[in-house]
Amino acid sequence: PDPGEPLEATRAEPGRPARPAAPPAPRRGDVLGRYVVLEALGRGGMGEVYAAYDPELDRRVAVKLLRTATGTAADQARLLREGQAMARLAHPNVVAVYDVGALHRRVFVAMELVAGGDLRAWLAAAPRSRAEILAVFAAAGRGLAAAHRAGLVHRDFKPENVLVADDGRVKVADFGLARTSSGATAEPPPSARDELAGGGLLATPLTRHGALLGTPGYLAPELFAGGGADARSDQFSFCVALWEALCGSRPFPGVRARELCAAMAAGAPPERAHSQALPPWLRRVLLRGLAVDPSARFPSMEALLAALAADPARRRQRWLRTAAAAVGVAGAITGVAAWQWQQGEVCQGAGERLLGAWDPARSHAVRSAFLATGEPYAAASWRAVQGTLDRFAASWAAMRTAACEATHVHGEQSADLLDRRVACLDQRRAELAALVEVFTTADRQVVEGAAQAAHALTPLESCADTAALLDAAPPPRDPAGRQQLARFQRRLGRSHALYTAGRYGAAAEAADAALATAAELDWGPAAAAAHNARGAAHMALGDGAVAEEALRAAAWAAIAGHDDRQAVQAVSNLVELLGHHQARPEASEVWGELGAALVGRSGSPPDLRASLLQARGTVALTAGRYQQAAQLLGGLAALQERALAPDDPARAETLTALAAVALARGEQGEALELMRRSLELRRRAFGNDHPRVAASLNNLGAALVGSGAHDEALATFAEALAIKERLLGRDHPDVGTSVNNLGEVLRLVGRPAEAVPLFERALAVWSAALGEDHPWVAEALDGRGAALRDLGRYSAAAADHRRALALREARFGTSHPRLAYSLTGLGRALLGVGAAAAARPHLERALALRSDAEADPAEIAESRFALAAALWESGDRRQARALARAAHETYSALGAGGARQAAEVADWLAAHSL
C-alpha cells in the first residue's frame, strides 16, 4: 500500500463490527467550522489536509480532518483533548495550531499553512551537504524538544512530518499521533493487541499505519512490543530519519516488520557500505540515539542536539580559516575571522563545567552510597535520581552554551545579560553539586527522599527569563566580588540540598553561613535567597518564630530588589507557616493575595504558581474550607499535569491532598480514585518497598474505609504497617499512624476489644516520639475512647474524649471542625452514663462545626443521630426524630459505606415512636 494509505475500512473484520461510512470529502467552498475550504493538499494515515480561508482573521490556514480509530464519541473526545494539548505548544520549529473542533464525527485542527514541501522532498530536490542536513535536522530537533518540555510525545517522527518552507524555515508537523506524556503508556488499541498475539504484526508491511500508532520503519523497538511512547522513542525515530538522510537508507534493514524487529534485536546497525560515509564521531552519536535499550539513549533531545553540534572538525576548520586569512592582504578580514574563531571557542565545553558536580565519577559514587545503605528501595531510588540528574545536567550544558553563543556568536544579547544568566546558571550548578555531595554520604533518610530531592532542584527555566534577570540587581563584576559570589552560591546550594534531603538542622546551619556571606557580598538577591533558605529550614524544624522572622525578611528584601522569584517563594512559605503550621488562616490570607499579585507580575511561571497554589490549598484544607481547597489543589494538579514529568513524585503529593479534600467532603469514590492514582505514581517513582508507598497505602486504606470496603482496608493497612515496621522500626511515628488506622477499622467492623490495644500502641508511639501534647495523640485518644464506649466503658471513654478535646483546642482553637470528633465522642459517652443534659451542648457544638465546614455527610449524620438521642432523653422528641430521620437518609444514600449505620438508626426510630 501507499505510505499514506489509511487503515480504516467500512467493511467488518472478523470479530469486529463494521464502522459507519465516513462523510463525503469536503469540496471547494464547503465550510469546516468557520473555515472555507479552498483545495485539498494531501492525505495521510490520520486524515486529509485542506487549504482553507479563515474569514474572521483574514488569513489562509491548513485544516486537517482527523480520523478516529473507531468512530466513537470516546475517540473523538480523545482527539479533541490531544488537539488542545498541541495548541498549547508555541515554538518556531513546530507548526502552530490555531483551533480545534468537531464536525460530523470527525475532529478538525486548524493550523499554520506552510508554503513549501516536506523534508523528504527537500532531500530529493538537490544534493545536500552533511552540514545542510544536520542544520535542518537540528531545527526539527529543537521543535521536538519543545514538544517534550510541554509534555507531548510526537510518536510518528519521519521526513514526511517535517516541513521545509520556501524561505528555509523548518517545522515539525502532523502531531496527529501525539500523546501527552501522562498517557504515553496507554494500552495499544484492540487491533494492535490482536496482531501482537497472533503474529500478524510482524508480517505487516513497513508502510502500514494505524495498528502501531506510527510508521514501523521509524518506530523504536519498545513500541513493537506494545510499550509506551516517550521522548526517548521520539529520539530513536529522529536518529533513524537522520541516518537515512545522511546514508540514503535506514539503519536497520528489512522490508517487513518481522525483518525489522530481527535487525533491531541484533543490536547496532550492520557495517553497510553506505554508512561508512559517516565520520566516527557522528556514527557514535547516532548509534547512541538508536540504542535498543531506551535507557542507553541520550537523556533528552537537548542532549542529543548538543552532541550533534559538537563536531570535532569545527575547531580545525576555524583554525584553518583564521590561518588562511592571516596570509591574505585584507587585514580587516583577518580580524573578523579571528574574532569569530575566538568567540566560538569561548562557548565550547559547557559540559566540562559540570565536572566535579555531576560526572561519571560522581554518578558512581552516588550509586555506591545508595546501595551501601542496604535499603530495599535503594536501587530504585538510584535509577530515579540518575535519570533526573542526567536530564538536568544535559539541559544545563545546553542552556549554558546557548547563553554564551547569544552574546559571543550571534550578537543577540548584551554582556550584562550574559553575566546575569551565567550567575543564575552557576547557582543552579552549585545546587546540583551540593545535592550530589549529600547523596554521596547518603543514609536511609536521604535515600528515602532522594527521587523527590532530585526533582526539587530549582528549575533552569528561570535562568532564561531575561526580563526578570534584567529587572534584578546585577551580580558583582569585580574579581573579589565574584569570589564572594561563588562562595555564597556554594553555601546556599548546600543549604538547599540538605533541606531537600530532609536534613533540616544542617540546612539551617548552612543557611546561616550563606546569610553571613550575603552580608559581606552586599548584593540584594543574595540576602533574600539566604533568608528564604533559613526560613524554610526553621519552618521544617518547627521553629515558627524564627521561620516567620526570616521569611518576612526574605519577602521584603526580594520585593525591594525586584526579585519576584525569591519573593513568591518566601510568601508561599509564609502562607503555609501561618495558615497550616500555626493554624492562623486569616493571618496567611493577606500574604496569599500578595503572592498572587507577584506571580502575575512575574509572568506566572509554572513552578511559582505551583508553589503558591500548594501553600494556599494546604491552608484551605487545614481550615476546613474544602470547596476552596478543591479549587486550589485542582488547579495545582492541572498545572503539574502540563509542567511536570510523568514520574515526578510531587504529582502524587497533590493527588493525596485532593483525596483528603474528597474524603472530608464525603466524596468516597473520588477519594478512592485519587488515592489509587497517587499510589501508582509512587510505586513507579520509588518502587514497591518504600516509606512513601506505605504512606499511600495508608491513605488508600482510609478511602476504602469510607467506601465500606472494610476487609480490603484491613489488608491495605496491614501491608502499609509491614513495610513501615521493616523500614522504620516499631517506634517510628509513621508506624503509629498505620497501627491507629488498623484499630479504627477493627472498631468499625464490630471488634472493639481487638481495637483497644492497637489504639494504646499508637498512643504510646506518638507520645514518645512527638510529645504528649501533639495533635496526633488526640487521634489515638478519640479512637480508644470510641472503642471503650462500644465496650460499655463509658466513664473511661469520656475521659479519653475530654483529653483529646483539650489537645485539639490548644492546637487549633475553639472553632476548628476537627474538634467535632472529640465533641461527638464525648457526647455519646455521656449519653452512655445517662447524662443527656450534659451531652447535649457538646453534640450541638459538634453538629454546628461540621455543618459550617462542609464536612463529610457521614460525620454530619453521626452528630445528628447522637444529638437526636440526647434530645429524646431531654424531652424534645419531635426534633429528635427529625434529626434521626435526616441521619438515616444520609446513611442510606451512602450505600455500602453507610449500611451498618443506616440499620442502627432505623432500629432506633422503630423503638422511639411518638
Coordinates of C-alpha atoms in Angstrom, one line a residue, residues 240-662:
V240 CA 16.5 6.8 12.1
A241 CA 15.4 9.7 9.9
L242 CA 18.8 11.4 10.2
W243 CA 20.7 8.3 9.4
E244 CA 18.6 7.8 6.3
A245 CA 19.1 11.4 5.2
L246 CA 22.9 11.1 5.5
C247 CA 23.3 7.5 4.2
G248 CA 20.5 7.0 1.8
S249 CA 18.7 4.2 3.6
R250 CA 17.5 3.4 7.1
P251 CA 20.0 1.9 9.6
F252 CA 18.1 -1.4 10.2
P253 CA 17.4 -3.5 7.0
G254 CA 14.1 -5.1 6.3
V255 CA 11.1 -4.8 4.2
R256 CA 8.6 -6.1 6.7
A257 CA 8.2 -5.6 10.4
R258 CA 9.4 -9.2 11.2
E259 CA 12.8 -8.5 9.5
L260 CA 13.0 -5.0 11.1
C261 CA 12.5 -6.5 14.6
A262 CA 15.1 -9.1 14.0
A263 CA 17.6 -6.4 12.8
M264 CA 16.9 -4.3 15.8
A265 CA 17.3 -7.2 18.2
A266 CA 20.7 -7.9 16.7
G267 CA 21.9 -4.6 18.1
A268 CA 23.9 -2.0 16.2
P269 CA 23.2 -1.3 12.5
P270 CA 25.4 -3.5 10.3
E271 CA 28.6 -2.2 8.7
R272 CA 27.0 -1.4 5.3
A273 CA 28.9 0.4 2.7
H274 CA 26.8 3.5 2.6
S275 CA 27.2 4.1 6.4
Q276 CA 31.0 4.4 6.0
A277 CA 30.5 7.9 4.9
L278 CA 29.6 8.8 8.4
P279 CA 32.5 10.2 10.4
P280 CA 33.2 8.2 13.6
W281 CA 32.0 10.9 16.0
L282 CA 28.7 11.2 14.2
R283 CA 28.2 7.5 13.9
R284 CA 28.8 7.2 17.7
V285 CA 26.2 9.9 18.3
L286 CA 23.6 8.2 16.1
L287 CA 24.3 4.7 17.5
R288 CA 23.5 6.0 21.0
G289 CA 20.3 7.5 19.8
L290 CA 19.5 4.2 18.1
A291 CA 20.2 2.0 21.2
V292 CA 17.7 -0.8 21.6
D293 CA 17.5 -0.1 25.3
P294 CA 15.8 3.2 25.8
S295 CA 17.8 4.0 29.0
A296 CA 21.0 3.8 26.9
R297 CA 19.9 6.7 24.6
F298 CA 20.5 10.4 25.4
P299 CA 18.7 11.7 28.4
S300 CA 16.8 14.2 26.3
M301 CA 16.6 15.7 22.8
E302 CA 18.6 18.7 24.0
A303 CA 21.5 16.4 24.9
L304 CA 21.3 14.7 21.5
L305 CA 21.3 18.0 19.7
A306 CA 24.3 19.2 21.8
A307 CA 26.2 16.0 20.8
L308 CA 25.3 16.6 17.1
A309 CA 26.6 20.1 17.3
A310 CA 29.9 19.0 18.8
D311 CA 31.7 18.3 15.5
P312 CA 35.4 17.9 16.3
A313 CA 36.2 19.3 12.8
R314 CA 34.8 22.7 13.8
R315 CA 37.9 23.7 15.7
R316 CA 40.2 22.6 12.9
Q317 CA 38.1 24.4 10.3
R318 CA 38.1 27.6 12.4
W319 CA 41.8 27.4 12.8
L320 CA 42.3 26.9 9.1
R321 CA 40.1 29.8 8.2
T322 CA 42.0 32.0 10.5
A323 CA 45.3 30.9 9.2
A324 CA 44.3 31.4 5.6
A325 CA 43.1 34.9 6.4
A326 CA 46.4 35.7 8.1
V327 CA 48.4 35.3 4.9
G328 CA 45.9 37.5 2.9
V329 CA 46.2 41.2 2.2
A330 CA 42.9 42.2 3.8
G331 CA 43.7 42.8 7.5
A332 CA 40.1 43.5 8.3
I333 CA 39.0 40.1 7.0
T334 CA 41.8 38.5 9.1
G335 CA 40.5 40.3 12.2
V336 CA 36.8 39.2 11.6
A337 CA 37.8 35.6 11.1
A338 CA 40.0 35.5 14.1
W339 CA 37.2 37.1 16.2
Q340 CA 34.7 34.5 15.0
W341 CA 37.1 31.7 15.9
Q342 CA 37.9 33.1 19.3
Q343 CA 34.2 33.8 20.2
G344 CA 33.2 30.3 19.0
E345 CA 35.9 28.7 21.1
V346 CA 34.7 30.7 24.2
C347 CA 31.4 28.8 24.1
Q348 CA 32.8 25.3 23.8
G349 CA 32.9 22.8 26.6
A350 CA 29.9 23.7 28.7
G351 CA 29.6 20.1 29.7
E352 CA 33.1 20.2 31.1
R353 CA 31.9 22.9 33.6
L354 CA 29.9 20.1 35.3
L355 CA 33.0 18.1 36.2
G356 CA 33.0 17.6 39.9
A357 CA 29.3 18.4 40.1
W358 CA 27.7 15.6 38.1
D359 CA 30.1 13.4 36.0
P360 CA 30.7 9.6 35.7
A361 CA 32.8 9.6 38.9
R362 CA 30.2 11.4 41.0
S363 CA 27.5 9.2 39.5
H364 CA 29.3 6.1 40.5
A365 CA 29.9 7.5 44.0
V366 CA 26.2 8.2 44.5
R367 CA 25.2 4.7 43.3
S368 CA 27.7 3.1 45.7
A369 CA 26.5 5.2 48.6
F370 CA 22.8 4.4 47.9
L371 CA 23.4 0.7 47.6
A372 CA 25.6 0.7 50.7
T373 CA 22.7 1.6 52.9
G374 CA 21.2 -1.8 52.3
E375 CA 17.7 -0.4 52.0
P376 CA 15.4 -2.5 49.7
Y377 CA 14.4 0.6 47.7
A378 CA 18.0 1.9 47.2
A379 CA 18.4 0.6 43.7
A380 CA 15.0 2.1 42.5
S381 CA 15.9 5.4 44.2
W382 CA 19.3 5.4 42.4
R383 CA 17.7 4.8 39.0
A384 CA 15.2 7.6 39.5
V385 CA 17.9 10.0 40.7
Q386 CA 20.3 9.1 37.8
G387 CA 17.7 9.8 35.2
T388 CA 16.6 13.1 36.7
L389 CA 20.2 14.4 37.2
D390 CA 21.3 13.3 33.8
R391 CA 18.4 15.3 32.2
F392 CA 19.2 18.3 34.5
A393 CA 22.9 18.3 33.6
A394 CA 22.2 18.0 29.8
S395 CA 19.8 20.9 29.9
W396 CA 22.2 23.0 32.0
A397 CA 25.0 22.4 29.5
A398 CA 22.7 23.3 26.5
M399 CA 21.5 26.4 28.2
R400 CA 25.0 27.5 29.2
T401 CA 26.2 27.1 25.6
A402 CA 23.1 28.9 24.3
A403 CA 23.6 31.8 26.7
C404 CA 27.3 32.2 25.6
E405 CA 26.6 32.0 21.9
A406 CA 23.8 34.5 22.2
T407 CA 26.4 37.1 23.1
H408 CA 29.7 35.9 21.6
V409 CA 28.5 34.3 18.3
H410 CA 25.1 35.7 17.4
G411 CA 25.4 39.1 18.9
E412 CA 21.8 39.0 20.1
Q413 CA 22.5 39.6 23.8
S414 CA 24.4 42.1 25.9
A415 CA 27.4 41.2 28.0
D416 CA 25.4 42.4 31.0
L417 CA 22.6 40.0 30.4
L418 CA 25.1 37.2 29.8
D419 CA 26.6 37.9 33.2
R420 CA 23.2 37.7 34.8
R421 CA 22.4 34.4 33.1
V422 CA 25.7 32.9 34.0
A423 CA 25.3 33.9 37.6
C424 CA 21.9 32.2 37.6
L425 CA 23.3 29.1 36.0
D426 CA 26.2 29.0 38.4
Q427 CA 23.8 29.0 41.3
R428 CA 21.9 26.0 39.7
R429 CA 25.2 24.2 39.3
A430 CA 26.1 24.9 42.9
E431 CA 22.7 23.4 43.9
L432 CA 23.4 20.3 41.8
A433 CA 26.9 19.9 43.2
A434 CA 25.7 20.2 46.8
L435 CA 22.9 17.8 46.3
V436 CA 25.3 15.2 44.8
E437 CA 27.6 15.7 47.7
V438 CA 24.8 14.9 50.1
F439 CA 23.9 11.9 48.0
T440 CA 27.5 10.6 48.3
T441 CA 27.1 10.3 52.0
A442 CA 23.5 9.0 51.9
D443 CA 21.8 7.3 54.8
R444 CA 18.3 5.7 54.9
Q445 CA 16.6 9.1 55.2
V446 CA 18.4 10.6 52.2
V447 CA 17.8 7.6 50.0
E448 CA 14.1 7.6 51.0
G449 CA 13.6 11.2 49.7
A450 CA 16.3 11.2 47.0
A451 CA 14.0 11.0 44.0
Q452 CA 11.9 13.9 45.3
A453 CA 15.0 15.9 46.2
A454 CA 16.4 15.5 42.7
H455 CA 13.1 16.7 41.2
A456 CA 13.2 19.7 43.6
L457 CA 16.3 21.3 42.0
T458 CA 15.4 24.9 41.1
P459 CA 14.1 24.9 37.5
L460 CA 16.6 26.1 34.9
E461 CA 13.9 28.0 33.0
S462 CA 14.3 30.9 35.5
C463 CA 17.8 31.5 34.0
A464 CA 16.2 32.1 30.6
D465 CA 13.7 34.7 31.9
T466 CA 15.6 37.7 30.6
A467 CA 13.0 40.2 31.7
A468 CA 13.3 39.1 35.4
L469 CA 17.0 38.8 35.2
L470 CA 17.4 42.4 33.9
D471 CA 14.9 43.7 36.4
A472 CA 17.0 42.4 39.4
A473 CA 20.2 44.0 40.7
P474 CA 23.3 42.9 38.6
P475 CA 25.8 40.5 40.1
P476 CA 29.2 41.8 41.2
R477 CA 31.7 42.0 38.4
D478 CA 35.0 42.7 40.2
P479 CA 37.2 39.7 40.9
A480 CA 36.8 39.9 44.7
G481 CA 33.0 40.2 44.4
R482 CA 32.9 37.2 42.0
Q483 CA 34.9 35.1 44.5
Q484 CA 32.5 36.1 47.3
L485 CA 29.5 35.3 45.0
A486 CA 30.9 31.8 44.2
R487 CA 31.4 31.2 48.0
F488 CA 27.8 32.3 48.7
Q489 CA 26.4 30.1 45.9
R490 CA 28.2 27.0 47.3
R491 CA 26.8 27.7 50.8
L492 CA 23.3 28.4 49.6
G493 CA 23.4 25.3 47.3
R494 CA 24.4 23.2 50.3
S495 CA 21.5 24.6 52.4
H496 CA 19.1 23.8 49.6
A497 CA 20.5 20.3 49.1
L498 CA 20.3 19.5 52.8
Y499 CA 16.8 20.8 53.0
T500 CA 15.5 18.7 50.1
A501 CA 17.3 15.7 51.6
G502 CA 15.4 16.2 54.9
R503 CA 18.4 17.2 57.0
Y504 CA 16.8 20.3 58.3
G505 CA 19.1 21.1 61.2
A506 CA 22.2 21.0 58.9
A507 CA 20.2 23.0 56.3
A508 CA 19.6 25.8 58.9
E509 CA 23.3 25.9 59.8
A510 CA 24.3 26.2 56.1
A511 CA 21.7 28.9 55.6
D512 CA 23.2 30.9 58.5
A513 CA 26.6 30.6 56.8
A514 CA 25.1 31.7 53.5
L515 CA 23.5 34.7 55.2
A516 CA 26.8 35.8 56.7
T517 CA 28.4 35.6 53.3
A518 CA 25.5 37.6 51.8
A519 CA 26.0 40.4 54.3
E520 CA 29.7 40.6 53.1
L521 CA 28.7 40.4 49.5
D522 CA 26.1 43.3 49.8
W523 CA 24.1 42.0 46.8
G524 CA 20.3 42.2 47.4
P525 CA 19.3 38.9 45.7
A526 CA 21.8 37.0 47.9
A527 CA 20.3 38.3 51.1
A528 CA 16.8 37.4 50.0
A529 CA 17.8 33.9 49.0
A530 CA 19.7 33.3 52.3
H531 CA 16.8 34.5 54.4
N532 CA 14.5 32.2 52.4
A533 CA 16.6 29.2 53.0
R534 CA 16.9 29.9 56.7
G535 CA 13.1 30.4 57.0
A536 CA 12.3 27.2 55.1
A537 CA 14.7 25.1 57.3
H538 CA 13.4 26.5 60.6
M539 CA 9.8 26.0 59.4
A540 CA 10.6 22.4 58.9
L541 CA 12.2 22.2 62.3
G542 CA 9.1 23.6 63.9
D543 CA 10.8 26.9 65.0
G544 CA 7.8 29.1 64.0
A545 CA 9.0 32.4 65.4
V546 CA 12.5 32.1 63.8
A547 CA 10.9 31.0 60.5
E548 CA 8.4 33.8 60.3
E549 CA 11.1 36.4 61.0
A550 CA 13.4 35.0 58.3
L551 CA 10.7 34.7 55.7
R552 CA 9.4 38.2 56.3
A553 CA 12.9 39.5 55.8
A554 CA 13.2 37.4 52.6
A555 CA 10.0 38.7 51.2
W556 CA 10.7 42.4 51.8
A557 CA 14.3 42.1 50.6
A558 CA 13.2 40.3 47.4
I559 CA 10.4 42.8 46.7
A560 CA 12.8 45.7 47.3
G561 CA 15.3 44.1 44.9
H562 CA 12.7 43.3 42.2
D563 CA 13.4 39.6 42.6
D564 CA 9.9 38.2 42.2
R565 CA 11.0 34.6 42.2
Q566 CA 12.5 34.8 45.7
A567 CA 9.6 37.0 46.9
V568 CA 7.0 34.4 45.8
Q569 CA 9.0 31.6 47.4
A570 CA 9.1 33.5 50.7
V571 CA 5.4 34.4 50.6
S572 CA 4.4 30.9 49.8
N573 CA 6.3 29.6 52.8
L574 CA 4.7 32.3 55.0
V575 CA 1.3 31.3 53.8
E576 CA 1.9 27.7 54.8
L577 CA 3.6 28.6 58.0
L578 CA 0.9 30.9 59.3
G579 CA -2.2 29.2 57.9
H580 CA -1.2 25.5 58.2
H581 CA 1.5 25.1 60.9
Q582 CA 0.2 27.8 63.2
A583 CA -3.5 27.4 62.2
R584 CA -3.9 31.1 61.6
P585 CA -5.6 31.1 58.2
E586 CA -6.7 34.8 58.4
A587 CA -3.2 35.9 59.0
S588 CA -2.0 34.0 56.0
E589 CA -4.6 35.4 53.6
V590 CA -3.0 38.8 53.0
W591 CA 0.3 37.1 52.2
G592 CA -1.6 34.8 49.7
E593 CA -3.1 37.8 47.9
L594 CA 0.3 39.4 47.7
G595 CA 1.8 36.2 46.4
A596 CA -0.9 36.0 43.7
A597 CA 0.0 39.6 42.6
L598 CA 3.7 38.8 42.5
V599 CA 3.1 35.6 40.4
G600 CA 1.1 37.6 37.9
R601 CA 3.7 40.3 37.7
S602 CA 6.5 37.8 37.0
G603 CA 4.6 36.2 34.1
S604 CA 3.1 33.3 36.0
P605 CA 5.9 30.8 35.7
P606 CA 4.6 27.3 36.4
D607 CA 6.9 26.5 39.4
L608 CA 5.9 29.7 41.2
R609 CA 2.2 29.3 40.5
A610 CA 2.5 25.7 41.8
S611 CA 4.3 26.8 45.0
L612 CA 1.6 29.3 45.9
L613 CA -1.3 27.1 44.9
Q614 CA 0.1 24.3 47.1
A615 CA 0.5 26.6 50.1
R616 CA -2.9 28.2 49.8
G617 CA -4.6 24.8 49.1
T618 CA -3.0 23.3 52.2
V619 CA -4.2 26.2 54.3
A620 CA -7.7 25.9 53.0
L621 CA -7.7 22.1 53.8
T622 CA -6.4 22.7 57.3
A623 CA -9.0 25.4 57.9
G624 CA -11.8 23.1 56.7
R625 CA -12.6 25.3 53.7
Y626 CA -13.0 22.2 51.5
Q627 CA -14.5 23.8 48.4
Q628 CA -11.7 26.4 48.2
A629 CA -9.1 23.7 48.9
A630 CA -10.6 21.6 46.0
Q631 CA -10.3 24.6 43.6
L632 CA -6.8 25.5 44.6
L633 CA -5.4 22.0 44.7
G634 CA -7.3 21.1 41.5
G635 CA -5.6 24.0 39.8
L636 CA -2.3 22.7 41.1
A637 CA -2.9 19.2 39.7
A638 CA -3.8 20.6 36.3
L639 CA -0.7 22.7 36.3
Q640 CA 1.5 19.8 37.3
E641 CA -0.1 17.6 34.6
R642 CA 1.2 20.1 32.0
A643 CA 4.5 21.1 33.5
L644 CA 6.0 18.1 35.4
A645 CA 7.5 14.9 34.2
P646 CA 5.1 11.9 34.4
D647 CA 7.1 10.3 37.2
D648 CA 7.6 13.4 39.3
P649 CA 6.6 12.5 42.9
A650 CA 5.2 16.0 43.5
R651 CA 2.2 14.9 41.5
A652 CA 1.4 12.2 44.0
E653 CA 1.6 14.6 46.9
T654 CA -1.1 16.8 45.2
L655 CA -3.3 13.8 44.4
T656 CA -3.1 12.8 48.1
A657 CA -4.1 16.3 49.2
L658 CA -7.1 16.3 46.8
A659 CA -8.1 12.9 48.1
A660 CA -8.1 14.2 51.6
V661 CA -10.4 17.0 50.4
A662 CA -12.7 14.5 48.8

